[in-house]
Coordinates of C-alpha atoms in Angstrom, one line a residue:
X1 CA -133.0 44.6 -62.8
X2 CA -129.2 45.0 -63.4
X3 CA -127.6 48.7 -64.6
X4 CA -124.2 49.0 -65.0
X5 CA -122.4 52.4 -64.7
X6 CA -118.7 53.1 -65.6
X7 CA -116.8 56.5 -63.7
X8 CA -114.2 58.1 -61.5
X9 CA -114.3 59.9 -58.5
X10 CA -115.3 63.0 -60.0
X11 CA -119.2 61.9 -60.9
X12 CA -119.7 60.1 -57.6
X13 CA -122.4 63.1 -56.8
X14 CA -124.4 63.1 -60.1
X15 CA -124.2 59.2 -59.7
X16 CA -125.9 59.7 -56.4
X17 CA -128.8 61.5 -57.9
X18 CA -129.2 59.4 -60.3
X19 CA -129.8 56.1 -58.7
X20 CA -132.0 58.0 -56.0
X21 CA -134.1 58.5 -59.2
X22 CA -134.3 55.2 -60.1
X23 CA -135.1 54.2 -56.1
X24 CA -138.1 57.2 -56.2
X25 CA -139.3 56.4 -60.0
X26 CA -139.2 52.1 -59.1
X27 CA -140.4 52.0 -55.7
X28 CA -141.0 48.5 -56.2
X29 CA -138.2 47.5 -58.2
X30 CA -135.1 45.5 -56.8
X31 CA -131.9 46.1 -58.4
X32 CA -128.3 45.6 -58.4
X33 CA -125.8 48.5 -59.8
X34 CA -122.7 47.2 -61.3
X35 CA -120.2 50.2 -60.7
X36 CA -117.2 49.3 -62.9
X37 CA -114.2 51.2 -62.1
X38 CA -110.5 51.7 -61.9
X39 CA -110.3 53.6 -58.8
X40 CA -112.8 54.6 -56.6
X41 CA -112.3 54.3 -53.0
X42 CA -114.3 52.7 -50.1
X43 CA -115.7 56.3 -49.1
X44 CA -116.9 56.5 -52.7
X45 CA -118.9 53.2 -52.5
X46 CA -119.8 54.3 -49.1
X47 CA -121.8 57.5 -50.6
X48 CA -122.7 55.5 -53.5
X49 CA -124.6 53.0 -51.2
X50 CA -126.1 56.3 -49.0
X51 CA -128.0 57.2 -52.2
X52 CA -130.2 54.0 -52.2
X53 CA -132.4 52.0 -50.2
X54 CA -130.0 48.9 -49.3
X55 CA -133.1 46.5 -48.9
X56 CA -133.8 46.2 -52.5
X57 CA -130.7 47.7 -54.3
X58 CA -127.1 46.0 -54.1
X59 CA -123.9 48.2 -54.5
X60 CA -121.2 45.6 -56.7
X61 CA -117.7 46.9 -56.8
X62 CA -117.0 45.6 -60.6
X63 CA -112.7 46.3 -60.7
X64 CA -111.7 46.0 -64.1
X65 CA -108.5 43.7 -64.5
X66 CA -105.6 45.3 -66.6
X67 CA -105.2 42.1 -68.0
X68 CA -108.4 42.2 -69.3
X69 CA -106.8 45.4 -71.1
X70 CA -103.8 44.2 -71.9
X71 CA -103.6 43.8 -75.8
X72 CA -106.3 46.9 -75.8
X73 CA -104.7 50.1 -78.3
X74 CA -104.9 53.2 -76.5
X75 CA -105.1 56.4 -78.4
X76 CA -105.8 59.6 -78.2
X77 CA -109.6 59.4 -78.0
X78 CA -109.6 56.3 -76.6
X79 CA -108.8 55.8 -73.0
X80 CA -108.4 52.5 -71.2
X81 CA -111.7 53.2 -69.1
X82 CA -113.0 54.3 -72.4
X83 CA -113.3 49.9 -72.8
X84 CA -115.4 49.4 -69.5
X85 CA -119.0 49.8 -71.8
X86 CA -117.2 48.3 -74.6
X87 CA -116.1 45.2 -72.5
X88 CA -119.1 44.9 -70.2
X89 CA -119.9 40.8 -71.2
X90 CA -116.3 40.0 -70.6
X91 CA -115.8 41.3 -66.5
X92 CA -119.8 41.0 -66.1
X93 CA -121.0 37.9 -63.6
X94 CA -122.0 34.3 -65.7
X95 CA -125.3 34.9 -63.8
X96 CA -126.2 38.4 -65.6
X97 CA -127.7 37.9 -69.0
X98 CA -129.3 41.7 -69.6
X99 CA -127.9 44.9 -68.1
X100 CA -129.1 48.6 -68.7
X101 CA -125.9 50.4 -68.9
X102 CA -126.7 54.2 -68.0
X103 CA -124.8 57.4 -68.0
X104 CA -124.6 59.1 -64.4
X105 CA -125.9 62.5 -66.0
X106 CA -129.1 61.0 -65.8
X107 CA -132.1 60.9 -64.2
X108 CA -135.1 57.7 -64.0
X109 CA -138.4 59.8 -63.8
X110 CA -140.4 57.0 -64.4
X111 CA -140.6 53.1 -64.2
X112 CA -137.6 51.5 -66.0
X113 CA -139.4 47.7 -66.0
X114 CA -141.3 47.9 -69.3
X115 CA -138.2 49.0 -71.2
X116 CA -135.7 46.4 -69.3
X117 CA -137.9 43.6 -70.1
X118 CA -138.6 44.3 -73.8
X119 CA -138.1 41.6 -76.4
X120 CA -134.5 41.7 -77.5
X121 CA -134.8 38.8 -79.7
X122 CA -130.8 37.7 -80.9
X123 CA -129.7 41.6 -80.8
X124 CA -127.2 42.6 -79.1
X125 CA -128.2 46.3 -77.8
X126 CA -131.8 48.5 -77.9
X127 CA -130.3 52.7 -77.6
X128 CA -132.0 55.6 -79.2
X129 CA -130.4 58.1 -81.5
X130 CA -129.9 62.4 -80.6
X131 CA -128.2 64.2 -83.7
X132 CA -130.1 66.2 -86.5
X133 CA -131.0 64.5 -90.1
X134 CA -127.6 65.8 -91.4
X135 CA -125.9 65.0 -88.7
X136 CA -126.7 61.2 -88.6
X137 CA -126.3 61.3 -92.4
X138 CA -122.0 62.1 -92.0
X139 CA -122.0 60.2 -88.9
X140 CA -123.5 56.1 -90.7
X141 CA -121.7 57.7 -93.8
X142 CA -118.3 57.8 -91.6
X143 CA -118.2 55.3 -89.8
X144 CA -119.3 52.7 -93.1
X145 CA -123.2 52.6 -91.5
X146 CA -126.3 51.5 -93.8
X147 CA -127.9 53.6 -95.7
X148 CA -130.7 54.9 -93.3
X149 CA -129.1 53.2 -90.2
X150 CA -129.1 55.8 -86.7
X151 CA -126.1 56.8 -84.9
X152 CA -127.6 55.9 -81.2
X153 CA -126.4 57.6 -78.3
X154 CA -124.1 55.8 -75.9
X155 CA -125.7 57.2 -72.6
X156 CA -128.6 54.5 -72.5
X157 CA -128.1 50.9 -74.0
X158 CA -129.8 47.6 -73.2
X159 CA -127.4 45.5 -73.3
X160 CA -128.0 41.8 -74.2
X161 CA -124.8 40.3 -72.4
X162 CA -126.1 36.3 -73.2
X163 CA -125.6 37.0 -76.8
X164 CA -122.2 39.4 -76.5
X165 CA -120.5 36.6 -75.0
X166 CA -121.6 34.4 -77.6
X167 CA -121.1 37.2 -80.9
X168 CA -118.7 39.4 -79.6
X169 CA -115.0 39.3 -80.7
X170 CA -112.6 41.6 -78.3
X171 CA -109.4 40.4 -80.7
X172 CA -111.8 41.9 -83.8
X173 CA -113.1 45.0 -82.2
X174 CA -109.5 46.0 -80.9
X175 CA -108.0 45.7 -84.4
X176 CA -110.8 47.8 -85.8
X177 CA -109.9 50.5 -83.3
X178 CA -106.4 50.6 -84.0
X179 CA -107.3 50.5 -88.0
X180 CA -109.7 53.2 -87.5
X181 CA -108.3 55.8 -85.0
X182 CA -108.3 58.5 -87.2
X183 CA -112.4 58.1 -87.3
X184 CA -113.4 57.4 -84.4
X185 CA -114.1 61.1 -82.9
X186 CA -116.8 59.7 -80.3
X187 CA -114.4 57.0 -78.8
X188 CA -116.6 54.2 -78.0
X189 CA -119.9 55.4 -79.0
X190 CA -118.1 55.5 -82.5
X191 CA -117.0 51.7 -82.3
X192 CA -120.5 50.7 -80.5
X193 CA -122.1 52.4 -83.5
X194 CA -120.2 50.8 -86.0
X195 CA -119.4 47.2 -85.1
X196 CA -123.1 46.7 -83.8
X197 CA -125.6 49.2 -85.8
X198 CA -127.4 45.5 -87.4
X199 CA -128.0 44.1 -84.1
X200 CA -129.1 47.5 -82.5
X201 CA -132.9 48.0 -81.4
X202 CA -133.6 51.5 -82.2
X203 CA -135.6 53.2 -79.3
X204 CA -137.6 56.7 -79.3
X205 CA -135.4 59.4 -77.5
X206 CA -138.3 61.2 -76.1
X207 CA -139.1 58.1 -74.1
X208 CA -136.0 56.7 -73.2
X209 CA -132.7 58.9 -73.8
X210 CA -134.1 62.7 -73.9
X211 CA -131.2 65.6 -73.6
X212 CA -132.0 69.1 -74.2
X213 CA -131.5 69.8 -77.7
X214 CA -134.0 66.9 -78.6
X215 CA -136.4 68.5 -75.9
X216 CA -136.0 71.5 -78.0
X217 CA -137.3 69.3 -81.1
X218 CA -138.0 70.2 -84.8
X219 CA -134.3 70.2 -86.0
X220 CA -133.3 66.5 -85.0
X221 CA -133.5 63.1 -87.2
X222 CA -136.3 62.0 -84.9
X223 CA -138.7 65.2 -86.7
X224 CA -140.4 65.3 -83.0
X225 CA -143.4 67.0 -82.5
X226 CA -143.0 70.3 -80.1
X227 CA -143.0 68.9 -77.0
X228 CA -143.4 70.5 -73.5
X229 CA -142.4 70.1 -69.9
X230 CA -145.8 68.7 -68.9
X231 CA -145.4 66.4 -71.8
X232 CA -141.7 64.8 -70.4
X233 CA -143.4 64.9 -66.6
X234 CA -146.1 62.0 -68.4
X235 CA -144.6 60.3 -71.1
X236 CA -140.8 60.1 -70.3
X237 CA -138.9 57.8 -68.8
X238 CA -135.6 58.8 -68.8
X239 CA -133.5 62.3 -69.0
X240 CA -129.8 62.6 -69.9
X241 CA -127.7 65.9 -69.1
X242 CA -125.3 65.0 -71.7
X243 CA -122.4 67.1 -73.3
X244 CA -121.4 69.9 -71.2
X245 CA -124.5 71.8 -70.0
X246 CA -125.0 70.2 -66.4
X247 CA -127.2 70.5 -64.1
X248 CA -125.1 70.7 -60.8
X249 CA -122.9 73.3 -62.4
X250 CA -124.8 76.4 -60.7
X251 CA -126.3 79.3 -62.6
X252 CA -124.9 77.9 -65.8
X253 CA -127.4 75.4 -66.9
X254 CA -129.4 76.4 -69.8
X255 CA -132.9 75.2 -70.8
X256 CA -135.7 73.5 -69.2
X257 CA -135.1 70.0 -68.1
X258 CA -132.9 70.7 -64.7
X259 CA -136.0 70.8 -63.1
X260 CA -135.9 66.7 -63.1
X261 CA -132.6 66.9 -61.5
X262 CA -133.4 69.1 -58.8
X263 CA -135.9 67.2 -58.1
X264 CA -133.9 64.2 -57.0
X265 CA -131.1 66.1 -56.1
X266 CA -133.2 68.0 -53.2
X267 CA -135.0 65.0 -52.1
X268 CA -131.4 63.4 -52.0
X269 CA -130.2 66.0 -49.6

């Protein structure tokens, strides 16, 4: 399996948890992490690679080229590393077709291989949405979405790099970024959203991309059932610490699913 993940220095740490996760949760899986980056350091990879058992997980230093950058607007919400998920297919290996691009607030509590290998047909990503009813109403409404299309979260996203090269247009996308700056709140996840919502594989967020609020349930535009703790331990895959309730920020995290990360995080040390 291939997973790309784009940082800096400062979420080498939570990167280390969470590819120990995916180690413990795929004990038979062999992988290679595409780390794509602007400036990490040989002691970074060096932790990086500490985190996972070399024999069946390759490290890949992925730099990404300013000239791949070069005619890219930058704007206020919209940093050059802000491109890395955008531009994945473009710095990516010929040989990589399919890569699970993954936040490092995450943790992989179960087995990734069903989801990786699902039918993607001619679309271009599979990602699963977060916000309430209302909220996904303003956000397809803003950003010129379908009628009943979902605003999917960024965090997790198949990503079907045979057909990107093939469908995607980096002139036509940066053009639509410097038209739309004024929209685009959620940086990327606002142009991913946009551009691509027809050729997105809607996934369920208590299986793939669960955060706390949608653990919470009843509010959001999936109209979950009330789910609890012993539910996530056997049903979900994957867990995302997004926004800014974190797990490794001590004493401060609030609600239920820092348990996952402790988890990982103590086995780690």
């Amino acid at each position: 399996m291939n997973i790309l993940v784009t940082l800096n220095s400062n979420y080498v740490k939570p990167l280390m948890v969470m590819l120990h996760s995916v180690m413990c949760s795929n004990p038979d899986g062999e992988f290679s992490i595409y780390v794509a980056h602007s400036s990490l350091t040989d002691e970074d990879f060096s932790m990086i690679e500490s985190s996972v058992d070399s024999e069946r997980c390759k490290i890949v230093s992925v730099p990404v080229q300013d000239e791949l950058l070069a005619n890219a607007p930058t704007l206020k919400r919209i940093s050059k590393e802000t491109y890395y998920r955008l531009l994945a297919a473009q710095y990516l290996p010929e040989d990589v077709d399919r890569i699970l691009y993954l936040d490092p607030d995450i943790v992989v509590i179960k087995p990734l291989d069903k989801f990786y290998n699902m039918d993607m047909g001619a679309n271009l990503f599979a990602g699963a949405g977060h916000v309430s009813s209302f909220l996904n109403h303003i956000n397809t409404k803003r950003l010129w979405m379908d009628k009943g299309s979902t605003y999917v979260n960024a965090g997790v996203l198949l990503m079907n790099i045979e057909q990107l090269r093939k469908k995607q247009s980096i002139d036509y996308m940066f053009k639509f970024i410097k038209d739309n700056e004024s929209k685009l709140y959620l940086a990327d996840q606002d142009v991913l959203n946009s551009l691509y919502f027809k050729h997105t594989i809607i996934i369920d967020p208590l299986l793939y991309n669960l955060d706390e609020r949608t653990f919470k349930g009843g509010v959001f535009a999936i109209e979950t059932k009330k789910i609890d703790v012993d539910w996530v331990k056997e049903n979900t895959i994957i867990v995302h610490f997004n926004g800014k309730n974190k797990p490794w920020n001590e004493g401060k995290y609030k609600g239920k699913l820092n348990i996952f990360y402790e988890k990982y995080c103590n086995i780690l040390q």
